[in-house]
mmCIF file of C-alpha atoms in Angstrom:
data_model
loop_
_atom_site.group_PDB
_atom_site.id
_atom_site.type_symbol
_atom_site.label_atom_id
_atom_site.label_comp_id
_atom_site.label_asym_id
_atom_site.label_seq_id
_atom_site.Cartn_x
_atom_site.Cartn_y
_atom_site.Cartn_z
ATOM 1 C CA MET A 1 147.687 108.029 80.063
ATOM 2 C CA LYS A 2 144.554 110.178 80.299
ATOM 3 C CA THR A 3 144.035 109.858 76.555
ATOM 4 C CA LYS A 4 144.240 106.062 76.807
ATOM 5 C CA VAL A 5 141.622 106.060 79.568
ATOM 6 C CA ILE A 6 139.208 108.161 77.489
ATOM 7 C CA VAL A 7 139.620 105.788 74.541
ATOM 8 C CA SER A 8 139.037 102.798 76.819
ATOM 9 C CA VAL A 9 135.846 104.328 78.164
ATOM 10 C CA LEU A 10 134.556 105.053 74.679
ATOM 11 C CA THR A 11 135.466 101.573 73.456
ATOM 12 C CA ILE A 12 133.779 99.886 76.409
ATOM 13 C CA PHE A 13 130.545 101.743 75.975
ATOM 14 C CA SER A 14 130.429 101.741 72.191
ATOM 15 C CA CYS A 15 130.535 97.965 72.444
ATOM 16 C CA TYR A 16 128.609 97.360 75.700
ATOM 17 C CA PHE A 17 125.666 99.577 74.946
ATOM 18 C CA LEU A 18 124.064 96.535 73.319
ATOM 19 C CA ALA A 19 123.168 95.108 76.711
ATOM 20 C CA ALA A 20 119.809 96.684 77.084
ATOM 21 C CA GLN A 21 112.639 94.915 75.379
ATOM 22 C CA SER A 22 109.745 96.922 75.396
ATOM 23 C CA ALA A 23 106.962 97.192 72.840
ATOM 24 C CA CYS A 24 109.288 99.184 70.607
ATOM 25 C CA SER A 25 112.463 97.135 71.082
ATOM 26 C CA LYS A 26 112.950 93.742 69.437
ATOM 27 C CA TYR A 27 116.450 93.053 70.675
ATOM 28 C CA TYR A 28 116.889 94.781 74.021
ATOM 29 C CA PRO A 29 115.016 93.812 77.213
ATOM 30 C CA LEU A 30 114.261 97.260 78.574
ATOM 31 C CA GLU A 31 112.510 95.627 81.504
ATOM 32 C CA GLU A 32 113.022 96.937 85.008
ATOM 33 C CA GLY A 33 115.018 94.431 87.038
ATOM 34 C CA ALA A 34 116.626 92.694 84.067
ATOM 35 C CA SER A 35 120.298 91.993 84.723
ATOM 36 C CA PHE A 36 123.270 90.781 82.686
ATOM 37 C CA GLN A 37 126.834 89.800 83.432
ATOM 38 C CA TYR A 38 129.597 89.749 80.842
ATOM 39 C CA THR A 39 133.048 88.273 81.258
ATOM 40 C CA ASN A 40 135.956 90.045 79.602
ATOM 41 C CA TYR A 41 139.041 88.309 78.163
ATOM 42 C CA ASN A 42 142.240 89.579 76.569
ATOM 43 C CA GLY A 43 143.441 88.540 73.134
ATOM 44 C CA LYS A 44 144.979 85.350 74.533
ATOM 45 C CA GLY A 45 141.776 84.290 76.262
ATOM 46 C CA LYS A 46 142.862 85.209 79.789
ATOM 47 C CA LEU A 47 140.329 86.676 82.216
ATOM 48 C CA GLU A 48 140.408 90.473 82.430
ATOM 49 C CA GLY A 49 137.288 91.245 84.441
ATOM 50 C CA LYS A 50 133.510 91.185 84.645
ATOM 51 C CA ILE A 51 130.807 93.749 83.913
ATOM 52 C CA ASP A 52 127.375 93.697 85.572
ATOM 53 C CA TYR A 53 124.415 95.586 84.111
ATOM 54 C CA ASN A 54 121.021 96.203 85.723
ATOM 55 C CA VAL A 55 118.011 97.864 84.061
ATOM 56 C CA THR A 56 116.207 100.436 86.248
ATOM 57 C CA ASN A 57 113.780 103.362 85.977
ATOM 58 C CA VAL A 58 111.874 102.265 82.876
ATOM 59 C CA SER A 59 109.324 104.867 81.753
ATOM 60 C CA ASN A 60 106.989 105.196 78.768
ATOM 61 C CA ASN A 61 105.758 108.317 77.022
ATOM 62 C CA GLY A 62 103.715 107.610 73.909
ATOM 63 C CA ASP A 63 105.825 105.455 71.595
ATOM 64 C CA THR A 64 109.036 106.313 73.459
ATOM 65 C CA THR A 65 110.546 104.131 76.179
ATOM 66 C CA THR A 66 113.457 105.323 78.317
ATOM 67 C CA ALA A 67 115.435 103.162 80.710
ATOM 68 C CA THR A 68 118.487 103.611 82.891
ATOM 69 C CA MET A 69 121.282 101.065 82.681
ATOM 70 C CA GLU A 70 123.445 100.716 85.771
ATOM 71 C CA MET A 71 126.923 99.317 85.167
ATOM 72 C CA LYS A 72 129.650 98.026 87.491
ATOM 73 C CA TYR A 73 133.034 96.826 86.270
ATOM 74 C CA GLN A 74 135.368 94.673 88.349
ATOM 75 C CA ASP A 75 138.863 93.503 87.477
ATOM 76 C CA ARG A 76 140.035 89.891 87.412
ATOM 77 C CA LYS A 77 140.642 89.991 91.159
ATOM 78 C CA GLY A 78 137.056 91.067 91.828
ATOM 79 C CA LYS A 79 137.884 94.665 92.726
ATOM 80 C CA GLU A 80 135.327 97.209 91.499
ATOM 81 C CA ILE A 81 137.105 99.822 89.428
ATOM 82 C CA MET A 82 134.246 101.628 87.717
ATOM 83 C CA ALA A 83 130.538 102.258 88.300
ATOM 84 C CA SER A 84 128.199 104.325 86.174
ATOM 85 C CA ASP A 85 124.697 104.652 84.797
ATOM 86 C CA TYR A 86 123.318 105.954 81.516
ATOM 87 C CA ASP A 87 120.103 106.090 79.501
ATOM 88 C CA PHE A 88 118.689 104.143 76.587
ATOM 89 C CA THR A 89 115.847 105.487 74.453
ATOM 90 C CA CYS A 90 113.638 103.297 72.306
ATOM 91 C CA GLU A 91 111.498 105.303 69.897
ATOM 92 C CA GLY A 92 109.392 103.752 67.149
ATOM 93 C CA ASP A 93 111.458 100.771 66.030
ATOM 94 C CA VAL A 94 114.918 102.152 66.802
ATOM 95 C CA VAL A 95 117.035 102.078 69.968
ATOM 96 C CA LYS A 96 119.389 104.990 70.607
ATOM 97 C CA ILE A 97 122.071 105.663 73.177
ATOM 98 C CA ASP A 98 123.193 109.159 74.152
ATOM 99 C CA PHE A 99 126.981 109.204 74.246
ATOM 100 C CA GLN A 100 127.071 112.402 76.277
ATOM 101 C CA SER A 101 125.077 110.716 79.029
ATOM 102 C CA LEU A 102 127.719 107.977 79.163
ATOM 103 C CA MET A 103 130.553 110.415 79.724
ATOM 104 C CA ASN A 104 129.303 111.336 83.176
ATOM 105 C CA GLN A 105 131.110 113.026 86.024
ATOM 106 C CA GLN A 106 131.900 109.853 87.921
ATOM 107 C CA MET A 107 133.642 108.296 84.957
ATOM 108 C CA MET A 108 135.548 111.455 84.263
ATOM 109 C CA GLN A 109 136.464 112.386 87.846
ATOM 110 C CA GLN A 110 140.108 111.556 87.154
ATOM 111 C CA PHE A 111 140.055 114.503 84.750
ATOM 112 C CA ALA A 112 138.808 116.913 87.411
ATOM 113 C CA ALA A 113 141.577 119.358 86.582
ATOM 114 C CA MET A 114 140.520 119.449 82.945
ATOM 115 C CA GLU A 115 137.443 120.973 81.334
ATOM 116 C CA ILE A 116 136.006 118.446 78.885
ATOM 117 C CA ASP A 117 133.385 119.055 76.222
ATOM 118 C CA VAL A 118 131.766 115.967 74.656
ATOM 119 C CA THR A 119 129.623 116.110 71.518
ATOM 120 C CA GLY A 120 128.482 113.522 69.023
ATOM 121 C CA THR A 121 125.717 111.525 67.433
ATOM 122 C CA ASP A 122 123.863 108.557 68.864
ATOM 123 C CA ILE A 123 124.385 104.999 67.714
ATOM 124 C CA GLU A 124 121.135 103.628 66.316
ATOM 125 C CA LEU A 125 120.009 100.059 65.807
ATOM 126 C CA PRO A 126 116.682 99.262 64.093
ATOM 127 C CA ASN A 127 114.532 96.246 64.945
ATOM 128 C CA ASN A 128 114.558 94.885 61.404
ATOM 129 C CA LEU A 129 118.013 93.558 60.579
ATOM 130 C CA SER A 130 118.970 91.500 57.515
ATOM 131 C CA VAL A 131 122.284 90.176 56.224
ATOM 132 C CA GLY A 132 124.026 92.776 54.079
ATOM 133 C CA GLN A 133 122.135 95.697 55.631
ATOM 134 C CA GLU A 134 124.189 98.844 56.193
ATOM 135 C CA LEU A 135 123.686 100.840 59.389
ATOM 136 C CA ALA A 136 124.200 104.530 60.121
ATOM 137 C CA ASP A 137 127.568 105.792 61.306
ATOM 138 C CA ALA A 138 128.043 107.574 64.619
ATOM 139 C CA ASN A 139 130.748 109.717 66.197
ATOM 140 C CA VAL A 140 131.995 111.199 69.442
ATOM 141 C CA SER A 141 134.249 114.248 69.754
ATOM 142 C CA ILE A 142 136.064 115.285 72.941
ATOM 143 C CA ALA A 143 137.747 118.617 73.539
ATOM 144 C CA ALA A 144 139.806 118.730 76.746
ATOM 145 C CA ASP A 145 141.182 122.010 78.101
ATOM 146 C CA MET A 146 144.696 121.270 79.343
ATOM 147 C CA GLY A 147 145.436 124.783 80.576
ATOM 148 C CA GLY A 148 146.451 126.929 77.655
ATOM 149 C CA MET A 149 145.926 124.279 75.025
ATOM 150 C CA THR A 150 143.085 122.030 73.919
ATOM 151 C CA MET A 151 143.425 118.329 73.238
ATOM 152 C CA ASN A 152 140.927 117.128 70.627
ATOM 153 C CA MET A 153 139.991 113.530 70.050
ATOM 154 C CA ASN A 154 137.455 112.060 67.653
ATOM 155 C CA VAL A 155 136.060 108.537 67.502
ATOM 156 C CA GLU A 156 133.927 107.562 64.504
ATOM 157 C CA THR A 157 131.992 104.307 64.350
ATOM 158 C CA ILE A 158 131.927 103.573 60.622
ATOM 159 C CA ASN A 159 131.266 100.807 58.080
ATOM 160 C CA ARG A 160 128.526 99.322 60.254
ATOM 161 C CA LYS A 161 126.776 96.412 58.582
ATOM 162 C CA VAL A 162 124.941 93.186 59.316
ATOM 163 C CA GLU A 163 127.524 90.616 58.336
ATOM 164 C CA LYS A 164 125.833 87.234 58.903
ATOM 165 C CA LYS A 165 123.663 85.079 61.161
ATOM 166 C CA GLU A 166 125.271 82.666 63.552
ATOM 167 C CA LYS A 167 124.457 80.465 66.535
ATOM 168 C CA VAL A 168 126.502 81.202 69.652
ATOM 169 C CA THR A 169 126.905 79.171 72.836
ATOM 170 C CA THR A 170 127.972 80.888 76.064
ATOM 171 C CA PRO A 171 127.690 79.923 79.752
ATOM 172 C CA ALA A 172 124.316 81.729 79.690
ATOM 173 C CA GLY A 173 122.861 79.447 76.962
ATOM 174 C CA ASP A 174 122.523 78.956 73.209
ATOM 175 C CA PHE A 175 121.499 81.935 71.097
ATOM 176 C CA ASP A 176 120.590 82.601 67.453
ATOM 177 C CA CYS A 177 122.371 85.845 66.607
ATOM 178 C CA VAL A 178 122.953 88.429 63.938
ATOM 179 C CA VAL A 179 126.560 89.590 63.660
ATOM 180 C CA ILE A 180 127.251 93.304 63.241
ATOM 181 C CA TYR A 181 130.648 94.418 61.997
ATOM 182 C CA SER A 182 131.913 97.956 62.566
ATOM 183 C CA GLU A 183 135.119 99.963 62.712
ATOM 184 C CA ASN A 184 136.132 102.539 65.313
ATOM 185 C CA LYS A 185 138.237 105.203 63.616
ATOM 186 C CA THR A 186 140.136 107.171 66.253
ATOM 187 C CA LYS A 187 142.004 110.407 65.689
ATOM 188 C CA MET A 188 144.182 111.678 68.516
ATOM 189 C CA PRO A 189 147.111 114.070 68.977
ATOM 190 C CA MET A 190 150.502 112.439 68.401
ATOM 191 C CA MET A 191 148.818 109.158 67.417
ATOM 192 C CA GLY A 192 147.246 110.104 64.116
ATOM 193 C CA SER A 193 144.280 108.142 62.828
ATOM 194 C CA LYS A 194 143.815 104.420 63.446
ATOM 195 C CA ILE A 195 141.012 101.953 62.717
ATOM 196 C CA PHE A 196 139.970 99.252 65.170
ATOM 197 C CA PRO A 197 137.496 96.650 63.800
ATOM 198 C CA SER A 198 134.958 94.892 66.016
ATOM 199 C CA ARG A 199 132.096 92.409 65.819
ATOM 200 C CA ILE A 200 129.007 92.132 68.008
ATOM 201 C CA TRP A 201 126.659 89.144 68.225
ATOM 202 C CA LEU A 202 123.035 90.160 68.981
ATOM 203 C CA ALA A 203 120.132 87.901 70.004
ATOM 204 C CA GLU A 204 116.465 88.898 70.037
ATOM 205 C CA GLY A 205 115.162 89.724 73.509
ATOM 206 C CA ILE A 206 118.686 89.517 74.942
ATOM 207 C CA GLY A 207 120.868 92.124 73.298
ATOM 208 C CA MET A 208 124.590 91.529 73.066
ATOM 209 C CA VAL A 209 125.739 87.924 73.550
ATOM 210 C CA LYS A 210 129.331 88.213 72.398
ATOM 211 C CA GLN A 211 131.795 90.873 71.265
ATOM 212 C CA GLU A 212 135.282 90.808 69.751
ATOM 213 C CA SER A 213 137.706 93.709 69.201
ATOM 214 C CA PHE A 214 140.756 93.763 66.946
ATOM 215 C CA ASN A 215 143.814 95.955 66.439
ATOM 216 C CA PRO A 216 144.441 97.783 63.135
ATOM 217 C CA LYS A 217 146.237 94.691 61.798
ATOM 218 C CA GLY A 218 143.235 92.462 62.477
ATOM 219 C CA LYS A 219 144.629 90.682 65.549
ATOM 220 C CA LEU A 220 142.153 89.880 68.317
ATOM 221 C CA THR A 221 142.813 92.127 71.319
ATOM 222 C CA SER A 222 139.806 91.433 73.559
ATOM 223 C CA SER A 223 136.536 89.540 73.728
ATOM 224 C CA MET A 224 133.460 89.489 75.918
ATOM 225 C CA VAL A 225 130.693 86.906 76.386
ATOM 226 C CA LEU A 226 127.384 86.852 78.229
ATOM 227 C CA THR A 227 127.853 84.617 81.269
ATOM 228 C CA GLU A 228 124.739 85.361 83.368
ATOM 229 C CA LEU A 229 121.240 86.534 82.447
ATOM 230 C CA GLN A 230 118.150 87.257 84.540
ATOM 231 C CA LYS A 231 114.885 88.774 83.294
#
């Protein structure tokens, strides 16, 4: 069960990080006070929950902009089940997210009895995107001390590429997007290695507008759309 929760956390944030514009960011509104709400659905289109993001603490140092993204997740009944915050960094013409900052104590409090070490590389997204463009891979590794033994898990985000351009309509409006395809390759004890494809729709000045996740056989397992936007 704990392993499933860690994977869920990683999946949520590897997809939802694209919710954060400054002089160095073409796609993400790193503007203090900007807020976004996404609605989550399962593979059959049934409501699963909602995620609210709010941009705070924007600071500039030379050509680097850093902002904090506050996140609250509520289930389909409106009960808040997770709250967290993490940092975005925009440097030059690339936005980065620090995975270690996402795996904070609040999110991992259910593993209080376990010592967890998280390492990895940031996901990067440049301002200039064109169809067919390949993007850098990223990875996250977790080592959890289970009292006498260590559980190791690795999640690689691979085969990232700009797949196409597409217009998307959501309750928040109509958006011209680029579509980024990627695969999350997970390796866990007793589960082996599995690949989970996903697609993200990005709009300039907005960030993520839509996201779809699939199981290893290509069946849609969840989706998320932008339902509210305030800048």
